[in-house]
Short mmCIF file of C-alpha atoms and ligand atoms in Angstrom, two decimals:
data_model
loop_
_atom_site.label_atom_id
_atom_site.label_comp_id
_atom_site.label_asym_id
_atom_site.label_seq_id
_atom_site.Cartn_x
_atom_site.Cartn_y
_atom_site.Cartn_z
CA UNK A 681 -8.73 7.28 -8.05
CA UNK A 682 -9.78 10.53 -9.85
CA UNK A 683 -11.60 12.71 -7.21
CA UNK A 684 -11.11 14.72 -4.07
CA UNK A 685 -9.14 12.48 -1.53
CA UNK A 686 -7.56 10.15 -4.29
CA UNK A 687 -7.00 6.52 -3.56
CA UNK A 688 -7.44 6.94 -0.04
CA UNK A 689 -11.15 6.92 -1.13
CA UNK A 690 -10.41 2.87 -1.57
CA UNK A 691 -7.61 2.71 0.83
CA UNK A 692 -7.20 -0.28 3.30
CA UNK A 693 -6.16 2.50 6.18
CA UNK A 694 -2.82 0.03 6.74
CA UNK A 695 -0.17 2.60 8.12
CA UNK A 696 3.46 1.91 9.32
CA UNK A 697 6.41 3.98 9.55
CA UNK A 698 9.57 2.75 7.32
CA UNK A 699 12.23 1.25 8.92
CA UNK A 700 16.06 2.69 9.32
CA UNK A 701 17.38 -0.06 7.13
CA UNK A 702 14.41 0.48 4.37
CA UNK A 703 15.92 4.02 3.88
CA UNK A 704 20.04 2.82 4.06
CA UNK A 705 22.32 2.14 1.32
CA UNK A 706 22.40 -1.67 1.07
CA UNK A 707 25.39 -2.74 -0.65
CA UNK A 708 23.28 -5.46 -2.22
CA UNK A 709 20.50 -3.62 -3.24
CA UNK A 710 21.66 -1.22 -6.56
CA UNK A 711 20.28 2.30 -6.29
CA UNK A 712 18.97 1.77 -2.60
CA UNK A 713 19.81 4.90 0.20
CA UNK A 714 17.68 7.76 0.67
CA UNK A 715 19.60 11.20 0.21
CA UNK A 716 17.44 12.22 3.68
CA UNK A 717 18.23 10.85 7.05
CA UNK A 718 15.74 8.50 8.80
CA UNK A 719 16.16 10.48 12.17
CA UNK A 720 15.18 13.85 10.07
CA UNK A 721 12.08 12.22 8.67
CA UNK A 722 11.23 10.77 11.59
CA UNK A 723 10.51 14.13 12.97
CA UNK A 724 7.60 14.56 10.83
CA UNK A 725 5.90 11.21 11.92
CA UNK A 726 4.15 12.89 15.21
CA UNK A 727 2.58 14.88 12.90
CA UNK A 728 1.52 12.41 10.34
CA UNK A 729 0.26 10.10 13.18
CA UNK A 730 -2.17 13.08 14.37
CA UNK A 731 -3.15 13.74 10.80
CA UNK A 732 -3.61 9.91 10.16
CA UNK A 733 -5.92 9.78 13.34
CA UNK A 734 -3.46 7.43 14.92
CA UNK A 735 -3.80 7.28 18.87
CA UNK A 736 -0.64 9.59 20.42
CA UNK A 737 -0.21 6.89 22.91
CA UNK A 738 1.40 4.32 20.55
CA UNK A 739 4.76 5.57 20.05
CA UNK A 740 6.64 5.26 16.84
CA UNK A 741 9.64 3.26 16.40
CA UNK A 742 12.00 1.91 13.85
CA UNK A 743 9.55 0.35 11.22
CA UNK A 744 6.73 -0.36 13.61
CA UNK A 745 4.41 1.31 15.89
CA UNK A 746 5.24 0.85 19.75
CA UNK A 747 3.11 0.68 23.07
CA UNK A 748 1.18 -2.09 21.94
CA UNK A 749 0.08 -4.84 23.68
CA UNK A 750 -1.20 -8.20 22.36
CA UNK A 751 -2.16 -11.35 23.95
CA UNK A 752 -0.43 -13.97 21.66
CA UNK A 753 2.93 -14.24 20.03
CA UNK A 754 4.75 -16.94 17.96
CA UNK A 755 8.10 -17.88 19.72
CA UNK A 756 9.87 -16.28 16.85
CA UNK A 757 13.77 -16.61 16.25
CA UNK A 758 14.55 -13.07 16.39
CA UNK A 759 17.67 -13.37 14.42
CA UNK A 760 15.34 -14.54 11.62
CA UNK A 761 11.90 -12.71 12.13
CA UNK A 762 10.43 -9.86 13.96
CA UNK A 763 6.87 -8.61 14.38
CA UNK A 764 5.89 -5.22 13.04
CA UNK A 765 2.95 -3.23 14.52
CA UNK A 766 0.89 -1.28 12.40
CA UNK A 767 -2.32 1.00 12.69
CA UNK A 768 -5.38 0.96 10.88
CA UNK A 769 -6.09 4.51 9.95
CA UNK A 770 -9.67 5.49 10.41
CA UNK A 771 -9.26 8.46 8.18
CA UNK A 772 -10.72 8.84 4.89
CA UNK A 773 -9.56 12.00 3.69
CA UNK A 774 -11.94 13.35 1.35
CA UNK A 775 -14.79 13.14 4.50
CA UNK A 776 -12.54 14.37 7.21
CA UNK A 777 -10.64 17.28 5.55
CA UNK A 778 -13.05 18.48 2.85
CA UNK A 779 -14.97 21.10 4.94
CA UNK A 780 -11.59 22.33 6.47
CA UNK A 781 -10.54 22.83 3.02
CA UNK A 782 -13.65 24.52 1.95
CA UNK A 783 -13.40 26.74 4.64
CA UNK A 784 -9.97 27.69 4.43
CA UNK A 785 -9.46 31.19 3.00
CA UNK A 786 -6.37 30.77 1.12
CA UNK A 787 -7.70 27.48 -0.58
CA UNK A 788 -9.44 27.09 -3.63
CA UNK A 789 -11.02 23.49 -4.61
CA UNK A 790 -11.35 22.99 -8.48
CA UNK A 791 -13.04 20.09 -9.28
CA UNK A 792 -13.50 18.71 -12.82
CA UNK A 793 -10.55 20.43 -13.60
CA UNK A 794 -7.45 18.03 -14.89
CA UNK A 795 -4.18 19.43 -15.16
CA UNK A 796 -2.74 18.12 -18.83
CA UNK A 797 0.55 20.29 -19.03
CA UNK A 798 2.68 22.13 -16.51
CA UNK A 799 3.71 25.27 -18.84
CA UNK A 800 7.35 25.91 -18.84
CA UNK A 801 9.09 29.13 -19.30
CA UNK A 802 11.73 29.44 -22.15
CA UNK A 803 14.72 27.00 -20.90
CA UNK A 804 12.27 24.75 -18.77
CA UNK A 805 13.64 25.94 -15.69
CA UNK A 806 10.10 27.69 -14.34
CA UNK A 807 6.69 26.54 -14.27
CA UNK A 808 4.74 29.48 -15.53
CA UNK A 809 1.04 28.18 -15.65
CA UNK A 810 -0.44 25.17 -15.26
CA UNK A 811 -2.94 24.09 -18.36
CA UNK A 812 -6.32 22.65 -16.91
CA UNK A 813 -9.40 21.08 -19.11
CA UNK A 814 -12.58 19.52 -18.60
CA UNK A 815 -14.78 16.88 -20.54
CA UNK A 816 -17.10 19.74 -21.96
CA UNK A 817 -14.01 21.12 -24.00
CA UNK A 818 -13.12 23.91 -21.54
CA UNK A 819 -9.66 25.22 -20.91
CA UNK A 820 -7.89 27.08 -18.62
CA UNK A 821 -4.52 27.95 -16.82
CA UNK A 822 -3.77 28.23 -13.33
CA UNK A 823 -0.78 30.45 -12.31
CA UNK A 824 1.11 30.49 -8.99
CA UNK A 825 4.40 31.22 -7.53
CA UNK A 826 5.17 27.71 -6.92
CA UNK A 827 3.55 24.60 -8.21
CA UNK A 828 3.45 21.02 -6.08
CA UNK A 829 2.87 18.16 -8.69
CA UNK A 830 0.89 15.62 -6.07
CA UNK A 831 -1.27 13.50 -8.79
CA UNK A 832 -0.23 9.72 -7.49
CA UNK A 833 2.51 7.57 -8.15
CA UNK A 834 2.05 6.78 -11.92
CA UNK A 835 0.49 10.15 -12.97
CA UNK A 836 3.12 12.61 -11.32
CA UNK A 837 5.51 11.01 -13.96
CA UNK A 838 2.65 11.21 -16.54
CA UNK A 839 2.11 15.07 -16.33
CA UNK A 840 6.06 15.49 -16.34
CA UNK A 841 6.46 13.53 -19.67
CA UNK A 842 3.38 15.09 -21.00
CA UNK A 843 4.67 18.76 -20.14
CA UNK A 844 6.62 18.56 -23.51
CA UNK A 845 5.83 22.04 -25.21
CA UNK A 846 9.19 23.67 -24.08
CA UNK A 847 11.25 20.54 -23.15
CA UNK A 848 10.47 17.76 -25.76
CA UNK A 849 11.68 14.91 -23.57
CA UNK A 850 9.55 16.21 -20.74
CA UNK A 851 9.55 18.47 -17.79
CA UNK A 852 12.41 17.89 -15.03
CA UNK A 853 13.47 15.16 -17.70
CA UNK A 854 17.13 16.39 -19.00
CA UNK A 855 18.61 13.00 -17.60
CA UNK A 856 15.89 10.37 -18.70
CA UNK A 857 14.70 9.89 -15.14
CA UNK A 858 11.25 10.66 -15.25
CA UNK A 859 8.96 7.33 -15.15
CA UNK A 860 12.02 5.04 -14.18
CA UNK A 861 12.66 3.01 -10.98
CA UNK A 862 8.68 2.24 -11.04
CA UNK A 863 8.11 -0.03 -8.08
CA UNK A 864 5.14 -1.61 -6.06
CA UNK A 865 5.00 -4.17 -3.60
CA UNK A 866 4.70 -7.00 -5.37
CA UNK A 867 2.42 -10.10 -3.53
CA UNK A 868 2.45 -13.70 -4.14
CA UNK A 869 1.27 -16.89 -2.43
CA UNK A 870 4.80 -18.55 -0.72
CA UNK A 871 3.02 -21.91 -0.05
CA UNK A 872 1.04 -23.47 2.68
CA UNK A 873 1.83 -24.42 6.39
CA UNK A 874 -0.12 -28.05 7.38
CA UNK A 875 -0.35 -30.08 10.42
CA UNK A 876 0.77 -28.63 13.76
CA UNK A 877 -1.31 -26.38 15.93
CA UNK A 878 -2.71 -23.96 12.88
CA UNK A 879 -4.57 -21.70 15.34
CA UNK A 880 -1.51 -20.85 17.15
CA UNK A 881 0.19 -19.28 14.36
CA UNK A 882 -3.22 -18.04 12.93
CA UNK A 883 -3.87 -16.01 16.47
CA UNK A 884 -1.24 -13.62 16.62
CA UNK A 885 -2.04 -12.44 13.11
CA UNK A 886 -5.82 -12.25 13.17
CA UNK A 887 -6.05 -8.91 12.49
CA UNK A 888 -10.18 -9.03 12.14
CA UNK A 889 -10.26 -10.10 15.87
CA UNK A 890 -7.74 -7.56 16.88
CA UNK A 891 -9.16 -4.67 15.34
CA UNK A 892 -12.47 -5.38 17.05
CA UNK A 893 -10.57 -4.26 20.33
CA UNK A 894 -7.94 -1.83 18.95
CA UNK A 895 -7.04 -0.78 15.31
CA UNK A 896 -3.39 -2.22 15.80
CA UNK A 897 -2.20 -5.60 14.22
CA UNK A 898 1.04 -7.32 13.68
CA UNK A 899 2.88 -8.07 10.61
CA UNK A 900 5.46 -10.69 10.35
CA UNK A 901 8.69 -9.09 8.82
CA UNK A 902 12.17 -10.22 8.30
CA UNK A 903 14.75 -9.33 10.77
CA UNK A 904 17.38 -6.75 9.96
CA UNK A 905 20.14 -9.33 10.67
CA UNK A 906 18.63 -11.64 8.38
CA UNK A 907 18.42 -8.85 5.40
CA UNK A 908 21.71 -8.18 6.00
CA UNK A 909 23.49 -11.42 6.35
CA UNK A 910 21.37 -13.18 3.47
CA UNK A 911 21.49 -9.84 1.33
CA UNK A 912 17.84 -9.91 1.20
CA UNK A 913 15.06 -7.23 -0.02
CA UNK A 914 12.72 -6.65 3.23
CA UNK A 915 9.27 -8.95 3.34
CA UNK A 916 6.64 -9.80 5.21
CA UNK A 917 4.13 -12.62 5.39
CA UNK A 918 0.47 -12.95 6.28
CA UNK A 919 -1.20 -16.23 7.27
CA UNK A 920 -4.66 -16.96 5.85
CA UNK A 921 -6.92 -19.67 7.38
CA UNK A 922 -8.33 -22.23 4.53
CA UNK A 923 -11.48 -23.58 5.82
CA UNK A 924 -12.48 -27.12 5.35
CA UNK A 925 -16.14 -27.66 4.23
CA UNK A 926 -18.65 -25.71 6.34
CA UNK A 927 -20.89 -27.62 8.41
CA UNK A 928 -24.48 -27.56 6.88
CA UNK A 929 -26.21 -25.95 10.07
CA UNK A 930 -23.34 -23.29 9.93
CA UNK A 931 -23.85 -22.71 6.68
CA UNK A 932 -27.44 -22.26 6.64
CA UNK A 933 -26.99 -19.48 9.33
CA UNK A 934 -24.82 -17.59 7.64
CA UNK A 935 -26.81 -17.44 4.31
CA UNK A 936 -30.00 -16.61 6.62
CA UNK A 937 -27.92 -13.81 7.99
CA UNK A 938 -27.36 -12.64 4.77
CA UNK A 939 -31.01 -12.56 3.83
CA UNK A 940 -31.53 -9.75 6.35
CA UNK A 941 -28.58 -7.50 5.11
CA UNK A 942 -29.17 -4.74 2.77
CA UNK A 943 -28.48 -5.84 -0.74
CA UNK A 944 -24.89 -3.76 -2.15
CA UNK A 945 -25.25 -0.92 -4.31
CA UNK A 946 -26.08 -1.29 -7.82
CA UNK A 947 -23.77 -1.50 -10.71
CA UNK A 948 -22.11 2.11 -11.41
CA UNK A 949 -22.51 3.65 -8.22
CA UNK A 950 -19.40 4.86 -6.40
CA UNK A 951 -19.65 1.84 -3.67
CA UNK A 952 -19.97 -0.57 -6.62
CA UNK A 953 -16.82 0.84 -8.49
CA UNK A 954 -15.11 0.69 -4.81
CA UNK A 955 -15.67 -2.90 -4.38
CA UNK A 956 -14.83 -4.04 -7.87
CA UNK A 957 -11.33 -2.29 -7.19
CA UNK A 958 -11.22 -3.79 -3.86
CA UNK A 959 -11.97 -7.48 -5.30
CA UNK A 960 -9.43 -6.76 -8.07
CA UNK A 961 -6.50 -6.21 -5.44
CA UNK A 962 -7.55 -8.92 -3.53
CA UNK A 963 -6.75 -11.73 -6.50
CA UNK A 964 -5.70 -14.99 -4.46
CA UNK A 965 -7.28 -13.96 -0.94
CA UNK A 966 -9.72 -15.98 0.33
CA UNK A 967 -13.27 -15.23 -1.30
CA UNK A 968 -15.85 -13.42 0.92
CA UNK A 969 -19.26 -15.19 0.59
CA UNK A 970 -21.45 -13.28 -2.22
CA UNK A 971 -24.51 -11.52 -1.32
CA UNK A 972 -27.59 -13.93 -1.30
CA UNK A 973 -31.28 -12.65 -2.05
CA UNK A 974 -33.95 -12.73 0.41
CA UNK A 975 -37.35 -14.41 -0.35
CA UNK A 976 -39.92 -15.70 2.30
CA UNK A 977 -39.59 -19.84 1.04
CA UNK A 978 -35.86 -19.64 1.08
CA UNK A 979 -35.72 -18.07 4.66
CA UNK A 980 -38.20 -20.56 5.75
CA UNK A 981 -35.81 -23.57 4.36
CA UNK A 982 -32.72 -21.98 5.80
CA UNK A 983 -34.57 -21.84 9.26
CA UNK A 984 -35.33 -25.47 9.17
CA UNK A 985 -31.71 -26.43 8.24
CA UNK A 986 -30.72 -24.31 10.97
CA UNK A 987 -33.04 -26.23 13.59
CA UNK A 988 -32.10 -29.67 12.04
CA UNK A 989 -28.43 -29.34 12.40
CA UNK A 990 -28.44 -27.03 15.80
CA UNK A 991 -25.32 -29.28 16.88
CA UNK A 992 -23.17 -27.43 13.97
CA UNK A 993 -24.30 -23.93 15.43
CA UNK A 994 -23.98 -24.98 19.07
CA UNK A 995 -20.44 -26.17 18.35
CA UNK A 996 -19.56 -22.88 16.45
CA UNK A 997 -20.49 -21.10 19.11
CA UNK A 998 -18.72 -22.75 22.10
CA UNK A 999 -15.79 -22.45 19.46
CA UNK A 1000 -16.25 -18.29 19.13
CA UNK A 1001 -16.51 -18.32 22.94
CA UNK A 1002 -13.11 -19.53 22.91
CA UNK A 1003 -12.15 -17.05 20.13
CA UNK A 1004 -11.23 -19.76 17.94
CA UNK A 1005 -12.32 -20.17 13.93
CA UNK A 1006 -16.04 -21.44 13.66
CA UNK A 1007 -14.94 -24.52 12.10
CA UNK A 1008 -11.60 -26.72 11.31
CA UNK A 1009 -9.09 -24.95 9.81
CA UNK A 1010 -7.47 -27.31 6.71
CA UNK A 1011 -4.33 -25.50 6.39
CA UNK A 1012 -3.05 -21.89 6.44
CA UNK A 1013 -1.98 -20.07 3.21
CA UNK A 1014 1.44 -18.02 3.56
CA UNK A 1015 0.94 -14.64 1.45
CA UNK A 1016 4.14 -12.86 1.07
CA UNK A 1017 4.52 -9.68 0.30
CA UNK A 1018 7.86 -8.07 -0.83
CA UNK A 1019 10.11 -4.76 -1.24
CA UNK A 1020 11.21 -4.71 -5.02
CA UNK A 1021 14.71 -3.14 -6.12
CA UNK A 1022 15.04 0.07 -7.73
CA UNK A 1023 15.27 -0.96 -11.49
CA UNK A 1024 15.40 1.82 -14.21
CA UNK A 1025 13.80 -0.38 -16.78
CA UNK A 1026 10.71 -0.78 -14.85
CA UNK A 1027 9.17 2.47 -16.14
CA UNK A 1028 6.09 4.63 -16.86
CA UNK A 1029 6.08 5.95 -20.73
CA UNK A 1030 3.41 7.67 -22.66
CA UNK A 1031 1.93 5.77 -25.21
CA UNK A 1032 0.64 7.26 -28.52
CA UNK A 1033 -3.25 6.56 -28.16
CA UNK A 1034 -4.73 9.67 -26.10
CA UNK A 1035 -7.74 9.98 -23.29
CA UNK A 1036 -10.75 11.99 -23.70
CA UNK A 1037 -8.87 15.21 -22.94
CA UNK A 1038 -6.31 14.70 -25.41
CA UNK A 1039 -3.91 13.73 -23.08
CA UNK A 1040 -1.50 10.86 -23.90
CA UNK A 1041 -2.31 7.77 -21.94
CA UNK A 1042 0.14 6.05 -19.34
CA UNK A 1043 2.25 2.76 -20.58
CA UNK A 1044 3.32 0.95 -17.49
CA UNK A 1045 6.14 -1.56 -17.99
CA UNK A 1046 6.47 -3.11 -14.65
CA UNK A 1047 9.52 -5.19 -14.35
CA UNK A 1048 11.33 -7.24 -11.43
CA UNK A 1049 14.96 -8.09 -11.56
CA UNK A 1050 16.77 -11.60 -11.04
CA UNK A 1051 17.75 -9.86 -7.57
CA UNK A 1052 13.82 -9.88 -6.71
CA UNK A 1053 13.14 -12.96 -7.85
CA UNK A 1054 15.96 -14.58 -6.09
CA UNK A 1055 15.35 -12.50 -2.74
CA UNK A 1056 11.53 -13.49 -2.64
CA UNK A 1057 12.60 -17.42 -2.95
CA UNK A 1058 14.78 -17.14 -0.12
CA UNK A 1059 12.47 -14.80 2.04
CA UNK A 1060 9.16 -17.26 1.23
CA UNK A 1061 11.36 -19.88 2.27
CA UNK A 1062 12.48 -18.42 5.54
CA UNK A 1063 9.32 -17.11 6.58
CA UNK A 1064 7.31 -20.17 5.94
CA UNK A 1065 10.03 -22.81 7.64
CA UNK A 1066 9.80 -20.39 10.71
CA UNK A 1067 6.17 -20.06 10.54
CA UNK A 1068 5.72 -24.00 10.56
CA UNK A 1069 8.74 -24.36 13.36
CA UNK A 1070 6.41 -22.17 15.70
CA UNK A 1071 3.42 -24.13 15.14
CA UNK A 1072 4.96 -27.80 15.05
CA UNK A 1073 3.72 -27.84 11.67
CA UNK A 1074 5.25 -28.40 8.19
CA UNK A 1075 5.97 -25.45 5.37
CA UNK A 1076 4.90 -26.91 1.81
CA UNK A 1077 6.37 -24.30 -0.64
CA UNK A 1078 4.67 -23.50 -3.70
CA UNK A 1079 6.63 -24.32 -7.03
CA UNK A 1080 8.14 -21.32 -7.44
CA UNK A 1081 10.00 -21.17 -4.22
CA UNK A 1082 11.54 -24.41 -4.67
CA UNK A 1083 12.35 -24.23 -8.54
CA UNK A 1084 14.12 -21.21 -9.89
CA UNK A 1085 12.79 -22.26 -13.44
CA UNK A 1086 9.05 -21.21 -12.11
CA UNK A 1087 8.21 -17.63 -12.47
CA UNK A 1088 6.23 -16.74 -9.35
CA UNK A 1089 2.64 -15.21 -10.02
CA UNK A 1090 3.59 -11.97 -8.46
CA UNK A 1091 0.72 -9.10 -8.10
CA UNK A 1092 0.64 -5.52 -7.52
CA UNK A 1093 -0.96 -4.10 -4.32
CA UNK A 1094 -1.59 -0.43 -5.72
CA UNK A 1095 1.46 1.19 -3.80
CA UNK A 1096 3.17 3.06 -6.87
CA UNK A 1097 6.59 3.96 -6.00
CA UNK A 1098 9.73 5.47 -7.63
CA UNK A 1099 8.93 7.29 -10.92
CA UNK A 1100 10.16 10.96 -9.78
CA UNK A 1101 12.89 9.43 -7.10
CA UNK A 1102 14.75 11.68 -4.63
CA UNK A 1103 18.38 11.94 -5.30
CA UNK A 1104 21.29 14.19 -4.42
CA UNK A 1105 22.53 14.36 -8.48
CA UNK A 1106 20.07 15.35 -11.24
CA UNK A 1107 21.53 12.56 -13.37
CA UNK A 1108 20.55 9.99 -10.64
CA UNK A 1109 16.62 11.14 -10.07
CA UNK A 1110 14.10 13.45 -10.51
CA UNK A 1111 13.48 15.82 -7.35
CA UNK A 1112 16.26 16.92 -4.79
CA UNK A 1113 16.21 16.02 -0.92
CA UNK A 1114 13.81 19.10 -0.52
CA UNK A 1115 11.40 17.27 -3.14
CA UNK A 1116 11.85 20.13 -5.93
CA UNK A 1117 12.19 19.15 -9.37
CA UNK A 1118 15.75 19.18 -10.17
CA UNK A 1119 16.90 22.14 -12.17
CA UNK A 1120 13.26 23.72 -12.12
CA UNK A 1121 13.07 26.21 -9.14
CA UNK A 1122 9.40 26.38 -8.66
CA UNK A 1123 8.01 23.16 -8.83
CA UNK A 1124 7.79 20.19 -6.08
CA UNK A 1125 6.57 16.46 -5.95
CA UNK A 1126 4.41 15.10 -3.30
CA UNK A 1127 3.62 11.39 -2.97
CA UNK A 1128 5.23 7.74 -2.98
CA UNK A 1129 6.94 8.62 -6.40
CA UNK A 1130 9.94 10.49 -4.79
CA UNK A 1131 10.69 7.46 -2.72
CA UNK A 1132 14.01 5.97 -3.92
CA UNK A 1133 13.22 2.62 -2.01
CA UNK A 1134 9.96 1.67 -0.31
CA UNK A 1135 10.73 -1.32 2.04
CA UNK A 1136 7.30 -3.52 2.52
CA UNK A 1137 5.81 -0.57 4.44
CA UNK A 1138 2.38 0.56 3.20
CA UNK A 1139 3.32 4.18 1.71
CA UNK A 1140 0.59 6.57 3.01
CA UNK A 1141 2.07 7.17 6.27
CA UNK A 1142 5.43 8.42 4.86
CA UNK A 1143 3.75 10.23 2.03
CA UNK A 1144 1.80 12.10 4.79
CA UNK A 1145 5.16 13.01 6.99
CA UNK A 1146 6.96 14.00 3.67
CA UNK A 1147 4.28 16.05 2.68
CA UNK A 1148 4.02 18.08 5.83
CA UNK A 1149 7.85 18.10 5.58
CA UNK A 1150 7.30 20.02 2.21
CA UNK A 1151 4.62 22.13 3.24
CA UNK A 1152 6.96 23.34 5.98
CA UNK A 1153 9.80 24.02 3.72
CA UNK A 1154 7.27 25.76 1.33
CA UNK A 1155 6.03 28.05 4.15
CA UNK A 1156 9.30 29.03 5.82
CA UNK A 1157 11.95 28.29 3.68
CA UNK A 1158 10.36 29.93 0.42
CA UNK A 1159 8.21 32.59 2.47
CA UNK A 1160 5.09 31.95 0.56
CA UNK A 1161 2.64 34.64 1.55
CA UNK A 1162 -0.71 33.53 3.24
CA UNK A 1163 0.18 29.82 3.54
C1 FAD B 2220 -7.53 -0.36 -2.84
C2 FAD B 2220 -6.42 0.36 -2.56
C3 FAD B 2220 -6.10 0.08 -1.09
C4 FAD B 2220 -4.78 0.54 -0.28
N1 FAD B 2220 -4.67 0.47 0.65
C5 FAD B 2220 -3.80 1.24 1.60
C6 FAD B 2220 -2.91 0.81 2.69
O1 FAD B 2220 -3.60 0.11 3.34
N2 FAD B 2220 -2.55 1.50 3.24
C7 FAD B 2220 -1.67 2.67 2.61
O2 FAD B 2220 -0.54 3.13 2.82
N3 FAD B 2220 -1.97 2.82 1.42
C8 FAD B 2220 -2.83 2.12 0.42
N4 FAD B 2220 -3.09 1.99 -0.63
C9 FAD B 2220 -2.28 2.97 -1.56
C10 FAD B 2220 -2.76 4.79 -1.10
O3 FAD B 2220 -4.14 5.05 -1.39
C11 FAD B 2220 -2.00 5.60 -1.75
O4 FAD B 2220 -0.65 5.33 -1.17
C12 FAD B 2220 -2.28 7.15 -1.57
O5 FAD B 2220 -3.89 7.34 -1.94
C13 FAD B 2220 -1.66 8.20 -2.44
O6 FAD B 2220 -1.72 9.10 -2.13
P1 FAD B 2220 -1.49 10.40 -3.13
O7 FAD B 2220 -2.22 11.63 -2.76
O8 FAD B 2220 0.04 10.45 -3.71
O9 FAD B 2220 -1.79 9.95 -4.49
P2 FAD B 2220 -3.67 9.53 -5.22
O10 FAD B 2220 -4.22 8.99 -3.96
O11 FAD B 2220 -3.41 8.89 -6.10
O12 FAD B 2220 -4.33 11.14 -5.41
C14 FAD B 2220 -4.12 11.83 -6.59
C15 FAD B 2220 -5.06 13.13 -6.64
O13 FAD B 2220 -4.37 13.61 -7.86
C16 FAD B 2220 -5.56 14.24 -8.80
N5 FAD B 2220 -5.05 13.80 -9.97
C17 FAD B 2220 -4.69 12.85 -10.71
N6 FAD B 2220 -4.10 13.28 -11.96
C18 FAD B 2220 -4.66 14.34 -12.11
C19 FAD B 2220 -4.49 15.69 -12.96
N7 FAD B 2220 -3.66 15.27 -14.12
N8 FAD B 2220 -5.10 16.70 -12.64
C20 FAD B 2220 -5.71 17.07 -11.51
N9 FAD B 2220 -5.82 16.16 -10.66
C21 FAD B 2220 -5.27 15.11 -10.77
C22 FAD B 2220 -6.93 12.67 -8.44
O14 FAD B 2220 -7.86 12.84 -8.83
C23 FAD B 2220 -6.52 12.28 -6.81
O15 FAD B 2220 -7.52 13.49 -6.04
C24 FAD B 2220 -4.05 1.55 -1.14
C25 FAD B 2220 -4.67 1.85 -2.44
C26 FAD B 2220 -5.62 1.16 -3.16
C27 FAD B 2220 -6.10 1.62 -4.69
#
């Protein structure tokens, strides 16, 4: 999102640290292994926790927050699966930090100033200026001793590729690495759990219920052992209840309540845009009830229906008091979320068409490999069978899980990873372990584009930890005056 705060203005706030294994070199995952140590990155987690408003009482472990108490748990086989604890950050970066940035003596915020090129010195080993433009045709340049590119997982690669006045192949792209290894966290419906005590399965992962009490929740994840033994990419699963028909009285009550809520903002407002993006990303997830218009006659009709079906409402109330779903759950849909393996052919390039500022548009060629698909099938099957076993139910896999000839219908989750990956050698990536672009003395990159691999973990917690690490290096190592 092009605004102060970026996509964090839309984000769900989900935070979890990467697991040690997510960063390790795994012989079954090509190009895996971060060039920085898990324990070194972990020293920045407490800072990230504070910046993201996460309660310091919750320790940070290997792929999970700690010190969390939950009332219910599935009897999981720990050689197969593990619960990982995540935190919902309350921080929206723009509203939380805007004043601090505005008050700061050494920070100037420039709005409506899109960087269209990083202008390099002859030889392309040094950035001389950032060219900026706005939609009214104004141009300018920003000069600094050091530059940090932090424009998001796709735009970081775009701006480097677009900076081609001195280096025709793009800045930092001597080895044709910029934009490659583009990854997301693919999501796909693994199948359904039917029969059995479905509420036993749902209860531990009912994050809405949990969040009302504490902003912590669990994700059911593959164990480290099974990943190693079965040579799998990391994965998690989330059970969603699929309700049978809503009883008439309860439906009438819901519609009646909706008539008293303020109607959503009109088209074109930022709330409307955010809502649309959220909906776009939630394809395949359970639908929220649509807003209903209020009118006196309609309300009267709904009230009558509630009264005539008071038994339905009383039944729902009794279930709520027992912290059970308000009406019967027909089946549980199991949504699976996966790690993607690095693949140099999955990439961001520039198209020939240009945007309103004359900048070449992005072309996204997101590709999954046979390893990805094979791993997703095994993981979906493992997670499905295990959840069904835990509730005495039956797992009915989706066709793609059973049949390798059927392509899974995966969608991304707006976690853009890997396009300026970190590497020891310039031949293997774009930035070095200090996040400095190989071969350029004053250009660094922040964001998930530097992740060599991304596990299944929501990326922002790691982005923040790496950003704090980079800020520290710039301040102390490079002795930047005034920081
Ligand atoms: C709907 C949604 C839900 C999400 N939920 C979660 C979640 O629960 N947990 C999680 O960890 N992550 C989540 N994410 C992902 C998360 O938002 C991103 O990982 C995070 O915002 C990336 O931060 P960033 O600063 O690297 O990039 P961005 O947030 O993309 O910010 C980039 C900034 O650069 C600016 N910019 C871009 N190009 C230029 C240019 N050429 N010139 C000048 N400025 C420019 C933009 O205006 C923006 O301010 C979600 C994303 C979406 C869209």
